[in-house]
Tab-separated table of C-alpha atoms and ligand atoms in Angstrom:
chain	number	residue	atom	x	y	z
A	1	MET	CA	0.000	0.000	0.000
A	2	ILE	CA	1.072	3.564	-0.564
A	3	GLU	CA	1.955	5.769	2.349
A	4	SER	CA	0.450	9.202	2.607
A	5	ARG	CA	1.273	12.332	4.509
A	6	ALA	CA	-1.266	15.130	4.685
A	7	GLY	CA	-0.733	17.460	1.737
A	8	ALA	CA	2.448	15.964	0.302
A	9	GLY	CA	3.175	12.749	-1.571
A	10	THR	CA	6.171	10.490	-1.021
A	11	SER	CA	7.970	12.494	-3.724
A	12	GLY	CA	7.511	15.770	-1.810
A	13	ALA	CA	5.112	17.168	-4.433
A	14	THR	CA	2.071	18.869	-2.919
A	15	LEU	CA	-1.514	19.778	-3.709
A	16	GLU	CA	-0.364	23.406	-3.985
A	17	ASP	CA	2.019	22.353	-6.786
A	18	LEU	CA	-0.904	20.770	-8.627
A	19	ILE	CA	-3.224	23.759	-8.148
A	20	ALA	CA	-0.494	26.184	-9.251
A	21	GLY	CA	0.074	24.180	-12.472
A	22	ARG	CA	3.582	22.984	-11.479
A	23	LEU	CA	2.328	19.419	-11.949
A	24	PRO	CA	2.716	17.564	-14.140
A	25	ASP	CA	6.391	18.620	-13.962
A	26	GLU	CA	8.743	18.819	-16.969
A	27	ARG	CA	9.041	15.015	-16.974
A	28	GLY	CA	5.266	14.649	-16.965
A	29	ARG	CA	5.114	13.517	-13.331
A	30	PHE	CA	2.429	14.090	-10.730
A	31	GLY	CA	4.733	13.391	-7.783
A	32	GLU	CA	5.936	9.831	-8.294
A	33	PHE	CA	3.186	9.064	-10.845
A	34	GLY	CA	2.923	9.692	-14.583
A	35	GLY	CA	5.946	10.073	-16.850
A	36	ARG	CA	6.661	8.567	-20.231
A	37	PHE	CA	7.494	4.849	-20.243
A	38	VAL	CA	7.368	4.031	-23.958
A	39	PRO	CA	9.557	2.532	-26.702
A	40	GLU	CA	12.266	4.981	-27.769
A	41	THR	CA	10.653	5.336	-31.213
A	42	LEU	CA	7.639	7.058	-29.639
A	43	MET	CA	9.562	9.637	-27.600
A	44	PRO	CA	9.814	12.203	-30.450
A	45	ALA	CA	6.091	11.849	-31.264
A	46	LEU	CA	5.124	12.442	-27.618
A	47	GLY	CA	7.409	15.481	-27.511
A	48	LEU	CA	5.760	16.888	-30.654
A	49	LEU	CA	2.317	16.165	-29.243
A	50	GLU	CA	3.119	17.948	-25.981
A	51	HIS	CA	4.464	20.968	-27.844
A	52	GLY	CA	1.519	21.023	-30.275
A	53	ALA	CA	-1.040	20.667	-27.485
A	54	ARG	CA	0.450	23.455	-25.354
A	55	GLU	CA	0.627	25.762	-28.348
A	56	ALA	CA	-2.971	24.973	-29.359
A	57	LEU	CA	-4.434	25.443	-25.877
A	58	ASP	CA	-2.622	28.811	-25.605
A	59	ASP	CA	-3.987	29.952	-28.983
A	60	ALA	CA	-7.226	31.947	-28.761
A	61	ALA	CA	-8.253	30.878	-32.295
A	62	PHE	CA	-7.922	27.185	-31.396
A	63	ARG	CA	-9.822	27.675	-28.148
A	64	ASP	CA	-12.589	29.460	-30.072
A	65	SER	CA	-12.934	26.631	-32.574
A	66	TYR	CA	-13.053	24.100	-29.696
A	67	ALA	CA	-15.685	26.193	-27.883
A	68	ALA	CA	-17.774	26.411	-31.070
A	69	GLN	CA	-17.763	22.593	-31.481
A	70	LEU	CA	-18.708	22.149	-27.815
A	71	ARG	CA	-21.615	24.550	-28.209
A	72	ASP	CA	-22.978	23.870	-31.682
A	73	TRP	CA	-22.233	20.189	-32.185
A	74	ILE	CA	-22.080	18.657	-28.701
A	75	GLY	CA	-24.817	20.838	-27.175
A	76	ARG	CA	-22.850	22.374	-24.278
A	77	PRO	CA	-23.257	23.611	-21.690
A	78	THR	CA	-24.996	20.472	-20.450
A	79	PRO	CA	-27.750	21.092	-17.864
A	80	LEU	CA	-27.378	20.914	-14.116
A	81	THR	CA	-30.519	19.110	-12.921
A	82	ARG	CA	-31.770	19.118	-9.346
A	83	ALA	CA	-32.781	15.505	-8.610
A	84	GLU	CA	-35.961	16.312	-6.665
A	85	ARG	CA	-37.193	12.857	-5.732
A	86	LEU	CA	-33.813	11.243	-5.038
A	87	SER	CA	-32.947	14.250	-2.849
A	88	GLU	CA	-36.088	13.689	-0.838
A	89	ALA	CA	-35.573	9.936	-0.574
A	90	TRP	CA	-31.929	10.278	0.475
A	91	GLY	CA	-32.287	13.311	2.774
A	92	ALA	CA	-29.783	15.321	0.744
A	93	HIS	CA	-29.681	17.944	-2.005
A	94	LEU	CA	-28.556	16.124	-5.118
A	95	TRP	CA	-27.588	17.908	-8.353
A	96	LEU	CA	-26.752	16.041	-11.561
A	97	LYS	CA	-24.269	17.324	-14.144
A	98	ARG	CA	-25.859	15.879	-17.269
A	99	GLU	CA	-23.077	14.534	-19.507
A	100	ASP	CA	-25.658	11.962	-20.657
A	101	LEU	CA	-27.103	14.813	-22.724
A	102	ALA	CA	-23.837	15.521	-24.556
A	103	HIS	CA	-23.774	14.390	-28.213
A	104	THR	CA	-23.179	10.599	-28.499
A	105	GLY	CA	-24.406	10.168	-24.926
A	106	ALA	CA	-21.412	10.618	-22.644
A	107	HIS	CA	-18.557	12.919	-21.673
A	108	LYS	CA	-16.087	11.158	-23.998
A	109	ILE	CA	-16.972	13.442	-26.898
A	110	ASN	CA	-15.473	16.514	-25.115
A	111	ASN	CA	-12.039	14.926	-25.338
A	112	ALA	CA	-12.541	13.310	-28.761
A	113	ILE	CA	-13.446	16.521	-30.595
A	114	GLY	CA	-10.676	18.480	-28.834
A	115	GLN	CA	-8.002	15.967	-29.828
A	116	ALA	CA	-9.415	15.589	-33.355
A	117	LEU	CA	-9.073	19.364	-33.796
A	118	LEU	CA	-5.509	19.048	-32.523
A	119	ALA	CA	-4.773	16.184	-34.949
A	120	ARG	CA	-5.959	18.333	-37.863
A	121	ARG	CA	-3.946	21.330	-36.658
A	122	MET	CA	-0.816	19.172	-36.337
A	123	GLY	CA	-1.211	17.892	-39.900
A	124	ALA	CA	-1.919	14.225	-39.160
A	125	ASN	CA	-3.288	12.274	-42.122
A	126	ARG	CA	-5.033	9.591	-40.056
A	127	VAL	CA	-6.322	9.096	-36.518
A	128	ILE	CA	-6.234	5.906	-34.474
A	129	ALA	CA	-8.078	5.197	-31.227
A	130	GLU	CA	-8.673	2.336	-28.800
A	131	THR	CA	-12.007	1.448	-27.306
A	132	GLY	CA	-13.365	-0.865	-24.602
A	133	ALA	CA	-17.138	-0.815	-24.527
A	134	GLY	CA	-17.126	1.288	-27.683
A	135	GLN	CA	-18.074	4.673	-26.238
A	136	HIS	CA	-14.709	6.295	-26.948
A	137	GLY	CA	-14.605	4.569	-30.337
A	138	VAL	CA	-17.983	6.053	-31.256
A	139	ALA	CA	-16.952	9.502	-29.975
A	140	SER	CA	-13.679	9.350	-31.959
A	141	ALA	CA	-15.416	8.108	-35.121
A	142	ALA	CA	-17.985	10.918	-34.839
A	143	ALA	CA	-15.342	13.605	-34.221
A	144	CYS	CA	-13.209	12.389	-37.155
A	145	SER	CA	-16.228	12.246	-39.445
A	146	ARG	CA	-17.085	15.812	-38.429
A	147	LEU	CA	-13.574	16.986	-39.344
A	148	GLY	CA	-13.027	14.763	-42.383
A	149	LEU	CA	-10.205	12.694	-40.881
A	150	PRO	CA	-9.802	8.949	-41.601
A	151	CYS	CA	-10.206	6.976	-38.362
A	152	THR	CA	-9.197	3.452	-37.305
A	153	VAL	CA	-10.484	2.074	-33.997
A	154	TYR	CA	-8.867	-0.875	-32.194
A	155	MET	CA	-11.313	-2.964	-30.207
A	156	GLY	CA	-10.851	-6.308	-28.447
A	157	GLU	CA	-12.685	-9.216	-30.058
A	158	VAL	CA	-14.510	-9.976	-26.797
A	159	ASP	CA	-15.728	-6.380	-26.478
A	160	ALA	CA	-16.771	-6.197	-30.144
A	161	ALA	CA	-18.989	-9.248	-29.620
A	162	ARG	CA	-20.468	-7.799	-26.385
A	163	GLN	CA	-21.080	-4.331	-27.851
A	164	ARG	CA	-22.293	-4.929	-31.392
A	165	PRO	CA	-24.442	-1.768	-31.677
A	166	ASN	CA	-21.373	0.378	-31.026
A	167	VAL	CA	-19.434	-1.469	-33.744
A	168	GLN	CA	-22.299	-0.667	-36.142
A	169	ARG	CA	-22.281	2.996	-35.048
A	170	MET	CA	-18.537	3.348	-35.629
A	171	LYS	CA	-18.853	1.822	-39.110
A	172	LEU	CA	-21.749	4.108	-40.013
A	173	LEU	CA	-19.653	7.045	-38.870
A	174	GLY	CA	-17.021	5.982	-41.368
A	175	ALA	CA	-14.418	4.410	-39.071
A	176	GLU	CA	-12.513	1.215	-39.744
A	177	VAL	CA	-12.907	-1.137	-36.751
A	178	VAL	CA	-9.986	-3.526	-36.193
A	179	GLN	CA	-10.820	-6.435	-33.877
A	180	VAL	CA	-7.888	-7.349	-31.636
A	181	THR	CA	-7.396	-11.073	-31.101
A	182	SER	CA	-4.232	-10.917	-28.973
A	183	GLY	CA	-3.816	-10.727	-25.191
A	184	ASP	CA	-6.978	-10.493	-23.112
A	185	ARG	CA	-8.933	-9.436	-26.266
A	186	THR	CA	-10.428	-6.486	-24.330
A	187	LEU	CA	-9.428	-2.852	-23.680
A	188	ARG	CA	-5.922	-3.599	-22.426
A	189	ALA	CA	-5.052	-5.476	-25.638
A	190	ALA	CA	-6.690	-2.760	-27.762
A	191	ILE	CA	-4.418	-0.080	-26.212
A	192	ASP	CA	-1.352	-2.301	-26.781
A	193	GLU	CA	-2.348	-2.687	-30.438
A	194	ALA	CA	-2.999	1.044	-30.930
A	195	LEU	CA	0.443	1.848	-29.470
A	196	ARG	CA	1.995	-0.718	-31.848
A	197	ASP	CA	0.283	0.946	-34.831
A	198	TRP	CA	1.489	4.374	-33.686
A	199	VAL	CA	5.105	3.158	-33.401
A	200	SER	CA	4.991	2.193	-37.093
A	201	ASP	CA	4.094	5.736	-38.224
A	202	PRO	CA	4.517	8.255	-35.391
A	203	GLU	CA	4.666	11.225	-37.803
A	204	GLY	CA	1.539	10.888	-39.941
A	205	THR	CA	-0.678	9.153	-37.388
A	206	TYR	CA	-2.387	10.852	-34.466
A	207	TYR	CA	-3.245	8.598	-31.497
A	208	LEU	CA	-6.499	9.833	-29.938
A	209	LEU	CA	-6.368	8.344	-26.425
A	210	GLY	CA	-9.690	8.130	-24.573
A	211	SER	CA	-9.015	8.609	-20.870
A	212	ALA	CA	-6.699	10.464	-18.487
A	213	VAL	CA	-4.132	7.667	-18.669
A	214	GLY	CA	-1.109	6.779	-20.816
A	215	PRO	CA	2.238	8.551	-21.286
A	216	HIS	CA	2.665	12.296	-20.773
A	217	PRO	CA	1.115	14.530	-22.146
A	218	TYR	CA	-2.159	12.515	-22.385
A	219	PRO	CA	-3.243	12.602	-18.711
A	220	TRP	CA	-2.768	16.379	-18.688
A	221	LEU	CA	-4.248	16.951	-22.160
A	222	VAL	CA	-7.366	14.839	-21.528
A	223	ARG	CA	-7.924	16.587	-18.184
A	224	GLU	CA	-7.654	20.030	-19.830
A	225	LEU	CA	-10.268	18.977	-22.420
A	226	GLN	CA	-12.628	17.438	-19.819
A	227	ALA	CA	-12.276	20.283	-17.289
A	228	VAL	CA	-15.169	21.986	-19.115
A	229	ILE	CA	-17.434	19.656	-17.069
A	230	GLY	CA	-16.163	20.991	-13.737
A	231	ILE	CA	-15.947	24.617	-14.866
A	232	GLU	CA	-19.582	24.584	-16.007
A	233	ALA	CA	-20.756	22.640	-12.940
A	234	ARG	CA	-18.948	24.903	-10.441
A	235	ASP	CA	-20.446	28.041	-12.016
A	236	GLY	CA	-23.833	26.328	-12.245
A	237	MET	CA	-23.869	25.365	-8.552
A	238	ILE	CA	-22.987	28.883	-7.479
A	239	ARG	CA	-25.711	30.310	-9.721
A	240	ALA	CA	-28.350	27.782	-8.619
A	241	THR	CA	-27.630	27.567	-4.885
A	242	GLY	CA	-25.477	30.600	-4.072
A	243	SER	CA	-22.594	28.458	-2.825
A	244	LEU	CA	-20.306	25.538	-3.512
A	245	PRO	CA	-21.521	21.967	-2.903
A	246	ASP	CA	-20.408	20.057	0.206
A	247	GLY	CA	-19.361	17.085	-1.878
A	248	VAL	CA	-18.601	16.238	-5.511
A	249	VAL	CA	-18.935	12.627	-6.667
A	250	ALA	CA	-17.928	10.921	-9.924
A	251	CYS	CA	-17.173	7.408	-11.156
A	252	VAL	CA	-13.567	6.502	-11.964
A	253	GLY	CA	-12.464	4.135	-14.717
A	254	GLY	CA	-9.304	5.577	-16.255
A	255	GLY	CA	-10.519	8.733	-14.580
A	256	SER	CA	-11.321	11.300	-17.303
A	257	ASN	CA	-14.853	12.357	-16.335
A	258	ALA	CA	-13.892	12.459	-12.651
A	259	ILE	CA	-10.728	14.513	-13.137
A	260	GLY	CA	-12.600	16.886	-15.447
A	261	LEU	CA	-15.264	17.422	-12.773
A	262	PHE	CA	-12.878	17.499	-9.774
A	263	HIS	CA	-10.067	19.649	-11.123
A	264	PRO	CA	-11.784	23.057	-10.847
A	265	PHE	CA	-12.701	22.200	-7.209
A	266	LEU	CA	-9.217	21.154	-6.014
A	267	ALA	CA	-8.494	24.532	-4.411
A	268	ASP	CA	-11.873	24.619	-2.617
A	269	ALA	CA	-10.652	22.973	0.584
A	270	GLU	CA	-14.162	22.826	2.081
A	271	VAL	CA	-15.488	20.732	-0.832
A	272	GLU	CA	-15.063	16.966	-0.340
A	273	LEU	CA	-14.244	14.988	-3.479
A	274	LEU	CA	-15.298	11.370	-3.792
A	275	GLY	CA	-14.208	9.031	-6.606
A	276	ILE	CA	-16.201	5.836	-7.016
A	277	GLU	CA	-14.555	2.780	-8.533
A	278	ALA	CA	-15.968	-0.535	-9.660
A	279	GLY	CA	-16.155	-2.930	-6.708
A	280	GLY	CA	-17.308	-5.736	-9.028
A	281	SER	CA	-18.298	-8.941	-7.258
A	282	GLY	CA	-15.806	-8.951	-4.363
A	283	THR	CA	-12.545	-7.649	-2.877
A	284	GLY	CA	-10.225	-10.395	-4.195
A	285	LEU	CA	-7.737	-9.659	-7.010
A	286	GLY	CA	-9.621	-10.270	-10.283
A	287	GLU	CA	-13.063	-9.652	-8.788
A	288	HIS	CA	-13.135	-5.840	-9.105
A	289	ALA	CA	-11.523	-2.830	-10.820
A	290	ALA	CA	-11.004	-0.609	-7.740
A	291	THR	CA	-7.487	0.518	-8.559
A	292	ALA	CA	-7.072	3.631	-6.398
A	293	SER	CA	-8.631	1.734	-3.463
A	294	HIS	CA	-6.650	-1.525	-3.767
A	295	GLY	CA	-3.792	-0.904	-6.226
A	296	SER	CA	-0.030	-0.524	-5.840
A	297	PRO	CA	2.425	1.512	-7.959
A	298	GLY	CA	3.647	0.095	-11.246
A	299	VAL	CA	3.972	0.877	-14.956
A	300	LEU	CA	1.212	0.211	-17.506
A	301	HIS	CA	0.504	1.749	-20.920
A	302	GLY	CA	3.338	4.245	-20.733
A	303	SER	CA	2.914	5.729	-17.295
A	304	ARG	CA	3.528	4.986	-13.642
A	305	SER	CA	0.321	4.807	-11.638
A	306	LEU	CA	-1.602	2.637	-9.225
A	307	LEU	CA	-2.336	-0.771	-10.766
A	308	LEU	CA	-4.045	-4.018	-9.928
A	309	GLN	CA	-1.149	-6.453	-10.037
A	310	ASP	CA	-0.088	-9.650	-8.355
A	311	PRO	CA	3.004	-9.943	-6.094
A	312	TYR	CA	5.114	-10.611	-9.238
A	313	GLY	CA	4.021	-7.344	-10.849
A	314	GLN	CA	1.754	-9.077	-13.376
A	315	VAL	CA	-1.225	-6.850	-14.191
A	316	ARG	CA	-4.380	-8.831	-13.498
A	317	ASP	CA	-7.702	-9.079	-15.285
A	318	THR	CA	-10.475	-7.089	-13.672
A	319	HIS	CA	-14.215	-7.528	-13.325
A	320	SER	CA	-17.092	-5.079	-13.367
A	321	VAL	CA	-20.664	-5.177	-14.636
A	322	SER	CA	-19.770	-1.842	-16.225
A	323	ALA	CA	-17.405	-2.136	-19.197
A	324	GLY	CA	-16.308	1.516	-18.968
A	325	LEU	CA	-14.885	1.021	-15.462
A	326	ASP	CA	-13.275	-2.353	-16.189
A	327	TYR	CA	-9.591	-1.290	-16.397
A	328	PRO	CA	-6.695	-2.402	-14.152
A	329	GLY	CA	-5.068	1.060	-14.023
A	330	VAL	CA	-6.109	4.603	-13.118
A	331	GLY	CA	-4.721	7.948	-14.272
A	332	PRO	CA	-1.567	9.321	-12.611
A	333	GLU	CA	-3.293	12.485	-11.370
A	334	HIS	CA	-5.835	10.320	-9.501
A	335	SER	CA	-2.987	8.183	-8.122
A	336	PHE	CA	-1.397	11.374	-6.784
A	337	LEU	CA	-4.695	12.722	-5.382
A	338	ALA	CA	-5.251	9.372	-3.631
A	339	GLU	CA	-1.744	9.457	-2.176
A	340	ILE	CA	-2.059	12.970	-0.753
A	341	GLY	CA	-5.613	12.325	0.412
A	342	ARG	CA	-7.335	15.196	-1.450
A	343	VAL	CA	-9.814	12.795	-3.071
A	344	ARG	CA	-11.359	9.867	-1.234
A	345	TYR	CA	-11.797	6.725	-3.362
A	346	GLU	CA	-14.347	4.051	-2.572
A	347	ALA	CA	-15.611	0.956	-4.345
A	348	VAL	CA	-19.239	0.220	-5.210
A	349	GLY	CA	-20.166	-3.335	-6.204
A	350	ASP	CA	-22.115	-4.567	-9.239
A	351	GLY	CA	-25.355	-5.114	-7.311
A	352	GLU	CA	-25.334	-1.716	-5.610
A	353	ALA	CA	-24.732	-0.010	-8.973
A	354	VAL	CA	-27.572	-1.838	-10.741
A	355	ALA	CA	-29.933	-0.957	-7.853
A	356	ALA	CA	-28.915	2.721	-8.123
A	357	LEU	CA	-29.547	2.680	-11.890
A	358	GLU	CA	-33.045	1.315	-11.311
A	359	GLU	CA	-33.736	3.791	-8.497
A	360	CYS	CA	-32.637	6.773	-10.622
A	361	ALA	CA	-34.709	5.625	-13.601
A	362	ALA	CA	-37.831	5.197	-11.449
A	363	ALA	CA	-37.405	8.449	-9.488
A	364	GLU	CA	-35.981	10.927	-12.000
A	365	GLY	CA	-36.927	9.776	-15.486
A	366	ILE	CA	-33.247	9.364	-16.350
A	367	ILE	CA	-31.603	6.034	-17.244
A	368	PRO	CA	-27.949	6.531	-16.286
A	369	ALA	CA	-25.050	4.506	-17.694
A	370	LEU	CA	-23.958	1.648	-15.422
A	371	GLU	CA	-20.696	3.576	-14.919
A	372	SER	CA	-22.577	6.650	-13.697
A	373	ALA	CA	-24.791	4.420	-11.522
A	374	HIS	CA	-21.680	3.583	-9.469
A	375	ALA	CA	-21.356	7.295	-8.666
A	376	LEU	CA	-25.055	7.439	-7.733
A	377	ALA	CA	-24.643	4.551	-5.297
A	378	GLY	CA	-21.586	6.277	-3.805
A	379	ALA	CA	-23.551	9.532	-3.427
A	380	LYS	CA	-26.358	7.663	-1.681
A	381	ARG	CA	-23.891	6.292	0.889
A	382	TRP	CA	-22.403	9.745	1.352
A	383	ALA	CA	-25.871	11.224	1.915
A	384	ARG	CA	-26.411	8.752	4.764
A	385	GLU	CA	-23.147	9.902	6.368
A	386	ARG	CA	-23.926	13.612	5.973
A	387	PRO	CA	-27.695	14.240	6.147
A	388	GLY	CA	-28.747	17.459	4.409
A	389	ALA	CA	-25.529	17.748	2.403
A	390	VAL	CA	-25.449	19.405	-1.014
A	391	ILE	CA	-24.001	16.871	-3.466
A	392	LEU	CA	-22.916	17.478	-7.047
A	393	LEU	CA	-22.813	14.266	-9.064
A	394	GLY	CA	-21.196	13.752	-12.456
A	395	LEU	CA	-23.729	11.780	-14.503
A	396	SER	CA	-21.147	10.682	-17.061
A	397	GLY	CA	-23.428	9.052	-19.620
A	398	ARG	CA	-26.776	7.575	-20.567
A	399	GLY	CA	-27.741	3.970	-20.030
A	400	ASP	CA	-29.328	2.952	-23.326
A	401	LYS	CA	-26.137	1.053	-24.181
A	402	ASP	CA	-26.574	-1.086	-21.049
A	403	LEU	CA	-30.082	-2.438	-21.655
A	404	GLY	CA	-28.719	-5.709	-23.061
A	405	ILE	CA	-26.518	-6.202	-19.992
A	406	LEU	CA	-29.467	-5.555	-17.662
A	407	ASP	CA	-31.546	-8.117	-19.629
A	408	GLY	CA	-28.745	-10.652	-19.298
A	409	LEU	CA	-28.572	-10.105	-15.532
A	410	ARG	CA	-32.315	-10.519	-15.180
A	411	GLU	CA	-32.227	-13.799	-17.110
A	412	ALA	CA	-29.373	-15.008	-14.909
A	413	GLY	CA	-31.458	-14.310	-11.806
A	414	GLY	CA	-30.190	-10.828	-10.989
A	415	LEU	CA	-27.515	-9.585	-8.628
A	416	VAL	CA	-27.478	-9.330	-4.878
A	417	ALA	CA	-26.403	-5.896	-3.630
B	1	PLP	C1	-15.922	5.448	-20.516
B	1	PLP	C2	-16.916	5.861	-19.513
B	1	PLP	C3	-16.573	6.060	-18.157
B	1	PLP	C4	-15.218	5.773	-17.607
B	1	PLP	O1	-14.167	6.493	-18.158
B	1	PLP	P1	-13.425	7.655	-17.393
B	1	PLP	O2	-12.243	7.944	-18.243
B	1	PLP	O3	-13.047	7.125	-16.030
B	1	PLP	O4	-14.356	8.776	-17.289
B	1	PLP	C5	-17.552	6.502	-17.292
B	1	PLP	N1	-18.815	6.737	-17.713
B	1	PLP	C6	-19.192	6.551	-18.989
B	1	PLP	C7	-20.601	6.830	-19.385
B	1	PLP	C8	-18.259	6.108	-19.938
B	1	PLP	O5	-18.638	5.915	-21.206
């Protein structure tokens, strides 16, 4: 387990460093996490990407074109909805940041269109992406179609079979879908394959990574593009309630929707931040995907972060009812925030998440994604701890994609919370 001292990590880096923008540092580290652990052939491409991204984000014309896509194509700002009946049932004041209403049905599009604009600006002639459940693949395919860029999506064979409608969507949107038959044939293998493709043409190909993970500069870049969620939500809470919320809750897979929501609140010391991971079916290695809760430091997919690994350092398969949370790593910024104790991470199991999905659908007329349902279950627990609290919840996506999984569970006799 990692040690933690209040405010500072084992590396001596502090929350103040993060808030002041001194992290990631020049080596791409958030304290002892992050960095760039990749084959030598990719180092120049990552350097160019970092330079291109910094230049773009500092350029008012680029920021304007990003803002226009967010507004006119994605439909931002997304609403902030007061959940009237859940608030009453839970004895809290619950507000939902509605990323389910963003184009393509989840937050992933914020990052996909931002990076696709960057790919075009940097002169790439093709874009590649990885996908697990298919949400990032669909977002990337849509963004590339919008900008006229050829797009290839790597997807594990197992996931492609489980998520056929998303494969159809990607194809309709003009992407080539490559089914990966190596390794675990899921997300982990798809990322490995995308990195292999990139190594073969690091100049002409742009790798559009889907979460706040991977080698520097991705964790920073993806956070910058997803921070729009937290900026809008923070303003929205102040406008709607006159003050900041007591707690902010989001689900954590790789960690992009959570870091986007949390980041603008890091300096608000009175606001508690709660990241909810997939507790799966139990606490044993292989039964869950609760990396910040149960992981230990190691290197995966180009960066050092908390990982689910065995005593020999072998990264282990994970389990969750929710494909979007089913990843054995977590972003380096989350690893750092866990270490210094600024964000509390907890696990919610499959059964508790499914129950929260059903409760939200029945009470609010909103079917959340199974991923987002983990955050709802975490918020419900938090409400019990702090009666009357004002809670802001990141509703990362809509649940239409999960209806088949819910049917399967029902046929199998359901889940016990
Ligand atoms: C992909 C996905 C997630 C998990 O990814 P993060 O990078 O952790 O945000 C959560 N919710 C939904 C709806 C997703 O599609």
